[in-house]
Tab-separated table of C-alpha atoms and ligand atoms in Angstrom:
chain	number	residue	atom	x	y	z
A	15	UNK	CA	-1.591	31.824	-6.016
A	16	UNK	CA	1.331	29.205	-3.494
A	17	UNK	CA	4.204	27.177	-5.621
A	18	UNK	CA	4.426	23.401	-4.101
A	19	UNK	CA	8.255	22.411	-3.452
A	20	UNK	CA	9.749	19.007	-1.405
A	21	UNK	CA	10.892	20.616	1.924
A	22	UNK	CA	11.954	17.269	2.185
A	23	UNK	CA	12.901	12.885	1.017
A	24	UNK	CA	13.105	10.157	2.941
A	25	UNK	CA	12.911	6.425	2.546
A	26	UNK	CA	13.374	2.971	3.596
A	27	UNK	CA	14.029	-0.541	3.132
A	28	UNK	CA	13.825	-3.519	4.491
A	29	UNK	CA	17.269	-5.255	5.763
A	30	UNK	CA	16.900	-8.177	4.432
A	31	UNK	CA	18.852	-8.685	0.800
A	32	UNK	CA	17.423	-11.612	-1.820
A	33	UNK	CA	19.638	-11.923	-4.252
A	34	UNK	CA	18.290	-13.774	-7.978
A	35	UNK	CA	20.848	-16.734	-6.396
A	36	UNK	CA	18.724	-16.931	-3.228
A	37	UNK	CA	15.354	-16.682	-5.033
A	38	UNK	CA	16.355	-19.423	-8.302
A	39	UNK	CA	16.699	-22.216	-5.019
A	40	UNK	CA	12.385	-21.573	-4.947
A	41	UNK	CA	12.375	-21.938	-8.906
A	42	UNK	CA	13.863	-22.472	-11.827
A	43	UNK	CA	15.822	-19.217	-13.142
A	44	UNK	CA	18.954	-17.632	-12.231
A	45	UNK	CA	20.935	-15.274	-12.048
A	46	UNK	CA	21.512	-14.170	-16.063
A	47	UNK	CA	18.070	-14.935	-16.907
A	48	UNK	CA	17.395	-11.831	-14.839
A	49	UNK	CA	20.226	-9.109	-14.980
A	50	UNK	CA	19.345	-10.096	-18.752
A	51	UNK	CA	16.269	-8.885	-18.351
A	52	UNK	CA	14.945	-7.058	-15.579
A	53	UNK	CA	18.464	-5.655	-14.934
A	54	UNK	CA	17.202	-6.883	-11.179
A	55	UNK	CA	20.044	-8.124	-9.141
A	56	UNK	CA	19.450	-8.039	-6.340
A	57	UNK	CA	16.134	-6.247	-3.765
A	58	UNK	CA	15.059	-5.737	-0.102
A	59	UNK	CA	11.924	-8.191	1.398
A	60	UNK	CA	10.277	-7.851	5.082
A	61	UNK	CA	10.865	-9.962	7.585
A	62	UNK	CA	8.179	-10.502	10.068
A	63	UNK	CA	8.521	-7.744	12.264
A	64	UNK	CA	7.649	-5.262	9.393
A	65	UNK	CA	4.817	-3.726	7.773
A	66	UNK	CA	4.120	-1.818	5.366
A	67	UNK	CA	3.019	1.490	8.342
A	68	UNK	CA	6.527	0.374	9.786
A	69	UNK	CA	8.127	1.389	7.335
A	70	UNK	CA	5.791	3.893	5.649
A	71	UNK	CA	6.495	5.392	9.362
A	72	UNK	CA	10.586	5.244	9.751
A	73	UNK	CA	10.802	7.008	5.898
A	74	UNK	CA	8.259	10.037	6.906
A	75	UNK	CA	10.266	10.733	9.675
A	76	UNK	CA	13.798	10.855	7.805
A	77	UNK	CA	11.761	13.310	5.296
A	78	UNK	CA	10.944	15.622	8.189
A	79	UNK	CA	13.810	15.978	9.424
A	80	UNK	CA	15.282	16.863	6.506
A	81	UNK	CA	12.894	19.758	5.706
A	82	UNK	CA	13.210	20.247	9.512
A	83	UNK	CA	10.203	19.487	10.565
A	84	UNK	CA	8.013	18.154	13.362
A	85	UNK	CA	5.024	15.611	12.153
A	86	UNK	CA	2.641	18.075	13.815
A	87	UNK	CA	3.802	20.797	10.818
A	88	UNK	CA	1.553	17.548	8.724
A	89	UNK	CA	-1.660	19.106	7.698
A	90	UNK	CA	-2.833	15.848	5.475
A	91	UNK	CA	-1.224	12.877	4.261
A	92	UNK	CA	-1.509	11.271	0.782
A	93	UNK	CA	-0.189	7.764	1.011
A	94	UNK	CA	-0.097	5.175	-1.545
A	95	UNK	CA	0.520	1.579	-2.265
A	96	UNK	CA	-1.628	-1.584	-3.013
A	97	UNK	CA	-0.544	-3.292	-0.794
A	98	UNK	CA	-2.443	-1.987	2.774
A	99	UNK	CA	-1.589	-3.665	5.546
A	100	UNK	CA	-5.261	-4.496	5.743
A	101	UNK	CA	-8.062	-4.770	2.955
A	102	UNK	CA	-9.762	-2.147	4.998
A	103	UNK	CA	-9.462	0.898	6.787
A	104	UNK	CA	-5.872	1.808	4.868
A	105	UNK	CA	-2.368	2.313	5.590
A	106	UNK	CA	-2.370	6.635	5.471
A	107	UNK	CA	-4.494	6.272	9.072
A	108	UNK	CA	-1.673	4.008	10.250
A	109	UNK	CA	0.502	6.159	9.476
A	110	UNK	CA	-1.410	8.476	11.150
A	111	UNK	CA	-1.116	7.471	14.541
A	112	UNK	CA	2.092	6.116	14.776
A	113	UNK	CA	3.324	9.592	14.037
A	114	UNK	CA	0.266	11.436	16.966
A	115	UNK	CA	-1.304	13.698	14.201
A	116	UNK	CA	-5.571	12.764	15.191
A	117	UNK	CA	-7.792	14.712	12.723
A	118	UNK	CA	-4.979	14.999	9.675
A	119	UNK	CA	-6.562	13.412	7.883
A	120	UNK	CA	-5.084	10.254	6.239
A	121	UNK	CA	-5.916	9.724	2.075
A	122	UNK	CA	-4.324	5.995	0.367
A	123	UNK	CA	-4.391	6.291	-3.035
A	124	UNK	CA	-5.120	3.429	-5.116
A	125	UNK	CA	-3.169	3.864	-8.413
A	126	UNK	CA	-0.513	1.168	-8.437
A	127	UNK	CA	2.701	2.408	-9.638
A	128	UNK	CA	1.256	5.210	-10.518
A	129	UNK	CA	-0.228	5.947	-7.051
A	130	UNK	CA	3.180	8.098	-6.443
A	131	UNK	CA	2.718	10.414	-8.551
A	132	UNK	CA	-1.267	10.682	-8.373
A	133	UNK	CA	-0.626	11.862	-5.090
A	134	UNK	CA	1.457	14.519	-5.564
A	135	UNK	CA	-1.108	15.359	-8.147
A	136	UNK	CA	-3.648	15.860	-4.669
A	137	UNK	CA	-1.258	17.683	-2.673
A	138	UNK	CA	-0.909	20.070	-5.331
A	139	UNK	CA	-3.744	20.976	-5.961
A	140	UNK	CA	-4.935	20.981	-2.314
A	141	UNK	CA	-1.349	23.058	-1.384
A	142	UNK	CA	-1.774	25.394	-4.313
A	143	UNK	CA	-5.675	25.920	-3.106
A	144	UNK	CA	-4.090	26.571	-0.066
A	145	UNK	CA	-6.774	23.866	1.500
A	146	UNK	CA	-3.304	22.639	3.443
A	147	UNK	CA	-0.267	23.483	3.480
A	148	UNK	CA	2.442	20.712	4.782
A	149	UNK	CA	1.264	17.913	2.613
A	150	UNK	CA	2.430	14.576	3.552
A	151	UNK	CA	3.589	12.382	0.626
A	152	UNK	CA	3.614	9.245	1.158
A	153	UNK	CA	4.718	5.870	-1.063
A	154	UNK	CA	4.509	2.539	0.827
A	155	UNK	CA	5.321	-1.373	-1.432
A	156	UNK	CA	5.114	-5.017	0.203
A	157	UNK	CA	4.793	-7.409	-2.439
A	158	UNK	CA	7.459	-10.611	-0.957
A	159	UNK	CA	3.888	-11.335	1.415
A	160	UNK	CA	1.949	-11.409	-2.044
A	161	UNK	CA	4.031	-13.457	-4.419
A	162	UNK	CA	4.730	-16.903	-6.160
A	163	UNK	CA	8.462	-18.165	-5.199
A	164	UNK	CA	7.807	-21.262	-7.355
A	165	UNK	CA	8.027	-21.377	-10.387
A	166	UNK	CA	4.849	-20.919	-11.734
A	167	UNK	CA	5.011	-17.210	-10.799
A	168	UNK	CA	8.909	-16.797	-11.724
A	169	UNK	CA	8.119	-13.898	-13.885
A	170	UNK	CA	6.990	-11.398	-10.905
A	171	UNK	CA	8.720	-12.809	-8.654
A	172	UNK	CA	12.028	-11.891	-9.882
A	173	UNK	CA	10.152	-8.242	-10.264
A	174	UNK	CA	9.388	-7.493	-6.838
A	175	UNK	CA	10.889	-6.129	-3.511
A	176	UNK	CA	9.539	-3.992	-0.584
A	177	UNK	CA	9.727	-0.803	0.798
A	178	UNK	CA	8.403	3.501	1.618
A	179	UNK	CA	9.756	6.576	-0.366
A	180	UNK	CA	8.530	10.361	2.049
A	181	UNK	CA	7.904	13.288	0.807
A	182	UNK	CA	7.802	16.771	2.721
A	183	UNK	CA	5.548	18.750	-0.373
A	184	UNK	CA	5.132	22.683	1.712
A	185	UNK	CA	4.597	26.072	-0.378
A	186	UNK	CA	7.641	28.086	-1.551
A	187	UNK	CA	7.955	32.318	-1.780
A	188	UNK	CA	11.061	30.624	-4.143
A	189	UNK	CA	10.561	32.214	-7.236
A	190	UNK	CA	10.960	29.705	-10.173
A	191	UNK	CA	10.833	26.384	-7.505
A	192	UNK	CA	8.269	23.687	-7.346
A	193	UNK	CA	6.080	21.502	-8.936
A	194	UNK	CA	5.246	23.259	-11.824
A	195	UNK	CA	2.833	20.239	-13.081
A	196	UNK	CA	1.326	16.797	-13.038
A	197	UNK	CA	0.098	14.506	-15.746
A	198	UNK	CA	-2.508	11.392	-15.044
A	199	UNK	CA	-3.435	9.439	-16.997
A	200	UNK	CA	-5.628	5.546	-17.278
A	201	UNK	CA	-7.103	2.619	-19.417
A	202	UNK	CA	-8.864	0.833	-17.377
A	203	UNK	CA	-9.846	-1.651	-20.539
A	204	UNK	CA	-6.411	-3.276	-20.046
A	205	UNK	CA	-6.679	-4.148	-16.236
A	206	UNK	CA	-6.102	-7.380	-16.294
A	207	UNK	CA	-2.753	-7.478	-17.335
A	208	UNK	CA	-1.724	-7.142	-14.066
A	209	UNK	CA	-3.996	-7.879	-11.446
A	210	UNK	CA	-4.214	-8.866	-8.592
A	211	UNK	CA	-7.887	-11.514	-9.197
A	212	UNK	CA	-8.921	-12.606	-5.632
A	213	UNK	CA	-9.489	-12.123	-2.898
A	214	UNK	CA	-12.314	-10.367	-4.602
A	215	UNK	CA	-15.484	-8.826	-3.178
A	216	UNK	CA	-16.918	-9.050	-6.912
A	217	UNK	CA	-16.551	-12.815	-6.362
A	218	UNK	CA	-19.199	-14.546	-3.753
A	219	UNK	CA	-17.705	-15.505	-1.167
A	220	UNK	CA	-14.428	-13.787	-2.034
A	221	UNK	CA	-11.651	-16.614	-1.685
A	222	UNK	CA	-11.637	-20.364	-2.095
A	223	UNK	CA	-10.047	-22.874	-1.485
A	224	UNK	CA	-10.044	-23.452	-5.866
A	225	UNK	CA	-9.014	-19.539	-6.284
A	226	UNK	CA	-5.972	-20.466	-3.913
A	227	UNK	CA	-4.664	-23.918	-5.514
A	228	UNK	CA	-5.563	-22.059	-8.898
A	229	UNK	CA	-3.283	-19.190	-7.326
A	230	UNK	CA	-5.742	-16.633	-8.106
A	231	UNK	CA	-4.599	-14.234	-5.056
A	232	UNK	CA	-0.997	-14.362	-6.545
A	233	UNK	CA	-1.250	-11.119	-9.575
A	234	UNK	CA	-0.560	-11.707	-13.092
A	235	UNK	CA	0.876	-10.627	-15.424
A	236	UNK	CA	0.900	-10.881	-19.930
A	237	UNK	CA	4.609	-9.241	-19.958
A	238	UNK	CA	5.143	-8.442	-22.653
A	239	UNK	CA	1.959	-6.506	-23.436
A	240	UNK	CA	2.634	-4.150	-19.723
A	241	UNK	CA	6.519	-3.685	-21.743
A	242	UNK	CA	5.000	-2.495	-24.844
A	243	UNK	CA	2.458	-0.272	-22.796
A	244	UNK	CA	5.685	1.333	-20.470
A	245	UNK	CA	7.536	2.016	-22.925
A	246	UNK	CA	5.156	3.738	-25.041
A	247	UNK	CA	3.004	6.080	-22.303
A	248	UNK	CA	5.625	6.854	-20.242
A	249	UNK	CA	8.260	8.379	-22.856
A	250	UNK	CA	4.404	9.811	-24.812
A	251	UNK	CA	3.471	11.338	-20.691
A	252	UNK	CA	6.546	12.467	-20.496
A	253	UNK	CA	6.657	15.022	-23.626
A	254	UNK	CA	2.812	15.721	-23.161
A	255	UNK	CA	4.548	17.653	-19.565
A	256	UNK	CA	6.737	18.964	-21.322
A	257	UNK	CA	5.435	21.247	-23.979
A	258	UNK	CA	2.787	22.290	-20.907
A	259	UNK	CA	4.973	24.484	-19.988
A	260	UNK	CA	6.905	24.842	-23.183
A	261	UNK	CA	10.336	23.017	-21.702
A	262	UNK	CA	11.725	20.015	-24.405
A	263	UNK	CA	13.777	17.259	-23.230
A	264	UNK	CA	16.894	19.163	-23.616
A	265	UNK	CA	16.451	21.204	-20.495
A	266	UNK	CA	15.619	18.405	-18.080
A	267	UNK	CA	18.128	17.556	-15.808
A	268	UNK	CA	17.005	14.396	-14.183
A	269	UNK	CA	14.746	12.691	-14.701
A	270	UNK	CA	13.839	9.153	-12.533
A	271	UNK	CA	11.083	7.123	-13.636
A	272	UNK	CA	9.468	4.173	-12.294
A	273	UNK	CA	11.457	1.581	-11.635
A	274	UNK	CA	10.056	-1.384	-13.741
A	275	UNK	CA	12.750	-3.003	-15.406
A	276	UNK	CA	16.026	-1.281	-17.054
A	277	UNK	CA	15.235	-2.056	-20.133
A	278	UNK	CA	12.231	-0.435	-20.059
A	279	UNK	CA	13.860	2.723	-17.930
A	280	UNK	CA	16.741	2.639	-21.214
A	281	UNK	CA	13.890	2.186	-23.875
A	282	UNK	CA	12.558	5.599	-22.528
A	283	UNK	CA	14.945	7.027	-21.492
A	284	UNK	CA	16.523	6.515	-25.720
A	285	UNK	CA	12.859	7.807	-27.087
A	286	UNK	CA	13.284	10.596	-25.289
A	287	UNK	CA	17.231	11.425	-26.218
A	288	UNK	CA	18.180	11.836	-23.124
A	289	UNK	CA	22.341	11.253	-22.203
A	290	UNK	CA	22.860	7.957	-19.646
A	291	UNK	CA	23.815	10.559	-16.205
A	292	UNK	CA	20.264	12.512	-17.094
A	293	UNK	CA	18.280	9.806	-16.295
A	294	UNK	CA	18.119	7.661	-12.354
A	295	UNK	CA	17.357	3.956	-12.097
A	296	UNK	CA	18.265	1.616	-8.617
A	297	UNK	CA	16.630	-1.330	-9.906
A	298	UNK	CA	19.579	-3.432	-9.742
A	299	UNK	CA	19.808	-3.430	-6.237
A	300	UNK	CA	16.063	-2.660	-5.146
A	301	UNK	CA	13.582	-4.667	-7.636
A	302	UNK	CA	10.337	-2.715	-9.220
A	303	UNK	CA	8.877	-1.132	-5.144
A	304	UNK	CA	5.698	-0.230	-7.359
A	305	UNK	CA	3.960	2.597	-5.264
A	306	UNK	CA	7.617	3.702	-3.482
A	307	UNK	CA	9.850	3.089	-6.576
A	308	UNK	CA	9.717	7.363	-7.176
A	309	UNK	CA	9.547	8.428	-4.237
A	310	UNK	CA	13.303	5.662	-2.747
A	311	UNK	CA	15.143	6.955	-6.289
A	312	UNK	CA	13.807	10.829	-5.846
A	313	UNK	CA	15.461	10.470	-2.536
A	314	UNK	CA	19.089	9.070	-3.138
A	315	UNK	CA	18.861	11.681	-6.284
A	316	UNK	CA	18.134	14.079	-3.328
A	317	UNK	CA	21.054	12.468	-0.560
A	318	UNK	CA	23.937	10.963	-3.650
A	319	UNK	CA	23.623	15.326	-4.399
A	320	UNK	CA	22.294	15.102	-7.969
A	321	UNK	CA	19.896	17.738	-7.194
A	322	UNK	CA	20.810	21.195	-7.850
A	323	UNK	CA	17.637	23.899	-7.143
A	324	UNK	CA	16.969	25.541	-10.231
A	325	UNK	CA	17.299	21.780	-11.651
A	326	UNK	CA	14.631	20.013	-14.085
A	327	UNK	CA	13.174	17.312	-12.431
A	328	UNK	CA	11.278	15.425	-14.044
A	329	UNK	CA	9.486	12.070	-12.961
A	330	UNK	CA	7.366	9.331	-14.995
A	331	UNK	CA	5.361	5.837	-13.485
A	332	UNK	CA	3.292	3.608	-15.107
A	333	UNK	CA	1.310	0.615	-14.295
A	334	UNK	CA	-0.733	-1.584	-13.503
A	335	UNK	CA	-5.210	-0.531	-14.000
A	336	UNK	CA	-2.854	0.363	-16.453
A	337	UNK	CA	-2.220	3.704	-14.869
A	338	UNK	CA	0.775	6.669	-16.105
A	339	UNK	CA	1.795	9.776	-15.313
A	340	UNK	CA	4.389	12.503	-15.066
A	341	UNK	CA	5.843	16.149	-13.217
A	342	UNK	CA	7.589	18.005	-13.734
A	343	UNK	CA	9.297	20.089	-10.526
A	344	UNK	CA	11.974	23.143	-10.352
A	345	UNK	CA	14.480	21.303	-8.143
B	572	COA	C1	8.661	-10.380	-17.360
B	572	COA	C2	9.513	-10.192	-18.184
B	572	COA	C3	10.861	-9.871	-17.979
B	572	COA	C4	10.246	-10.993	-19.215
B	572	COA	O1	10.758	-10.927	-20.682
B	572	COA	P1	10.292	-11.578	-21.457
B	572	COA	O2	11.436	-11.059	-22.863
B	572	COA	O3	9.066	-11.093	-22.053
B	572	COA	O4	9.893	-13.124	-21.884
B	572	COA	P2	8.521	-14.193	-21.757
B	572	COA	O5	8.309	-13.317	-20.713
B	572	COA	O6	8.592	-13.460	-23.504
B	572	COA	O7	9.450	-15.312	-21.964
B	572	COA	C5	10.155	-16.081	-21.791
B	572	COA	C6	10.810	-16.548	-21.362
B	572	COA	O8	10.890	-16.610	-19.914
B	572	COA	C7	10.806	-17.113	-19.181
B	572	COA	N1	10.425	-16.916	-17.764
B	572	COA	C8	10.013	-16.072	-17.356
B	572	COA	N2	10.353	-16.103	-16.224
B	572	COA	C9	10.939	-16.188	-16.489
B	572	COA	C10	12.889	-15.953	-14.901
B	572	COA	N3	12.241	-15.481	-13.930
B	572	COA	N4	13.270	-17.457	-14.590
B	572	COA	C11	13.374	-18.040	-16.034
B	572	COA	N5	12.449	-17.990	-17.257
B	572	COA	C12	11.838	-16.482	-17.161
B	572	COA	C13	8.683	-17.971	-19.091
B	572	COA	O9	7.854	-18.490	-18.709
B	572	COA	C14	9.024	-17.643	-21.341
B	572	COA	O10	9.245	-19.361	-21.038
B	572	COA	P3	8.833	-20.273	-22.654
B	572	COA	O11	9.786	-19.452	-23.472
B	572	COA	O12	9.649	-21.739	-22.407
B	572	COA	O13	7.799	-19.911	-22.332
B	572	COA	C15	9.591	-8.643	-19.488
B	572	COA	O14	7.521	-8.887	-19.742
B	572	COA	C16	8.161	-6.791	-18.707
B	572	COA	O15	9.989	-7.109	-18.240
B	572	COA	N6	7.389	-7.155	-18.529
B	572	COA	C17	7.076	-6.028	-17.872
B	572	COA	C18	6.804	-5.835	-16.235
B	572	COA	C19	6.889	-5.379	-15.649
B	572	COA	O16	7.402	-3.728	-16.041
B	572	COA	N7	5.261	-5.259	-15.165
B	572	COA	C20	5.482	-4.173	-14.477
B	572	COA	C21	4.785	-2.881	-14.466
B	572	COA	S1	4.429	-1.729	-13.798
């Protein structure tokens, strides 16, 4: 059976840097509060000419270049986002069109912050089964155009950023290299602790002036509950992956956790007993870019030479759904 390897990684973040200070102009918050509770110093937010498709394209071109491949070598696209450019169709087909890949399947994944890992699991299965040889996997998010930037929405608004990350996945002949396993979970009992209620096809009509007045079109969160689930589920699913592969936390060379909040990543690190230098964080610069945090962080880690051949890379994510998961990769 072929093994799935990361052949190239890439990312794109919008040029516009939004500081905590800038946010404090439109809501009652402060740099001190945000840094202390979240570790975020700034994030990137899109300008009017940025789109999810455009950011996904830039990240994909970057990843293809690193893989030394042309777009026409891609056999399938998997794209994770909770903020598609349009209600439908998904952003995957727009990316496919931009890449000139008419006929190639494009699958959109809607598992929020865990989207990249769900996508990795699907891509890995396709590659291992021989159905597709090369899969372009993208996580892209535009949160800034959909959040409440007044004091009412400050708990959410300060957390989120925009960006895209991509990976080219393909088969490898090299022994002892590639995706070892993916472990995925969900628990819909807690769907409403982190969600966006409207526009909704369960409503008649999907959105009303009252919904907008009440802010139901903005995402909401029970922050403390989300926090508790995140710091429990991520270490748990990393341990599940390690144990399934006969490995321990001692074997992990680099952990890239979903960038939700630096305090969450710190607690995950401590619960796994990993030293600081074996965990990659960039939330201070980008905030939480949802489905894009892991591929952006991975691309940065690769660019910085943080992964060498044979290293054990652990990825873990947690998000709305609730959904969570992990992946182990022999680099
Ligand atoms: C959002 C989060 C940072 C809030 O931190 P917290 O310590 O739980 O703070 P609380 O929610 O208890 O709020 C404490 C106070 O700060 C206020 N507050 C919330 N956001 C604020 C902000 N941006 N600036 C200033 N004050 C803020 C609250 O209104 C509350 O005020 P009150 O005590 O007068 O009611 C934290 O709960 C968290 O990170 N949760 C997980 C979020 C997450 O990762 N989501 C994505 C998962 S994929």
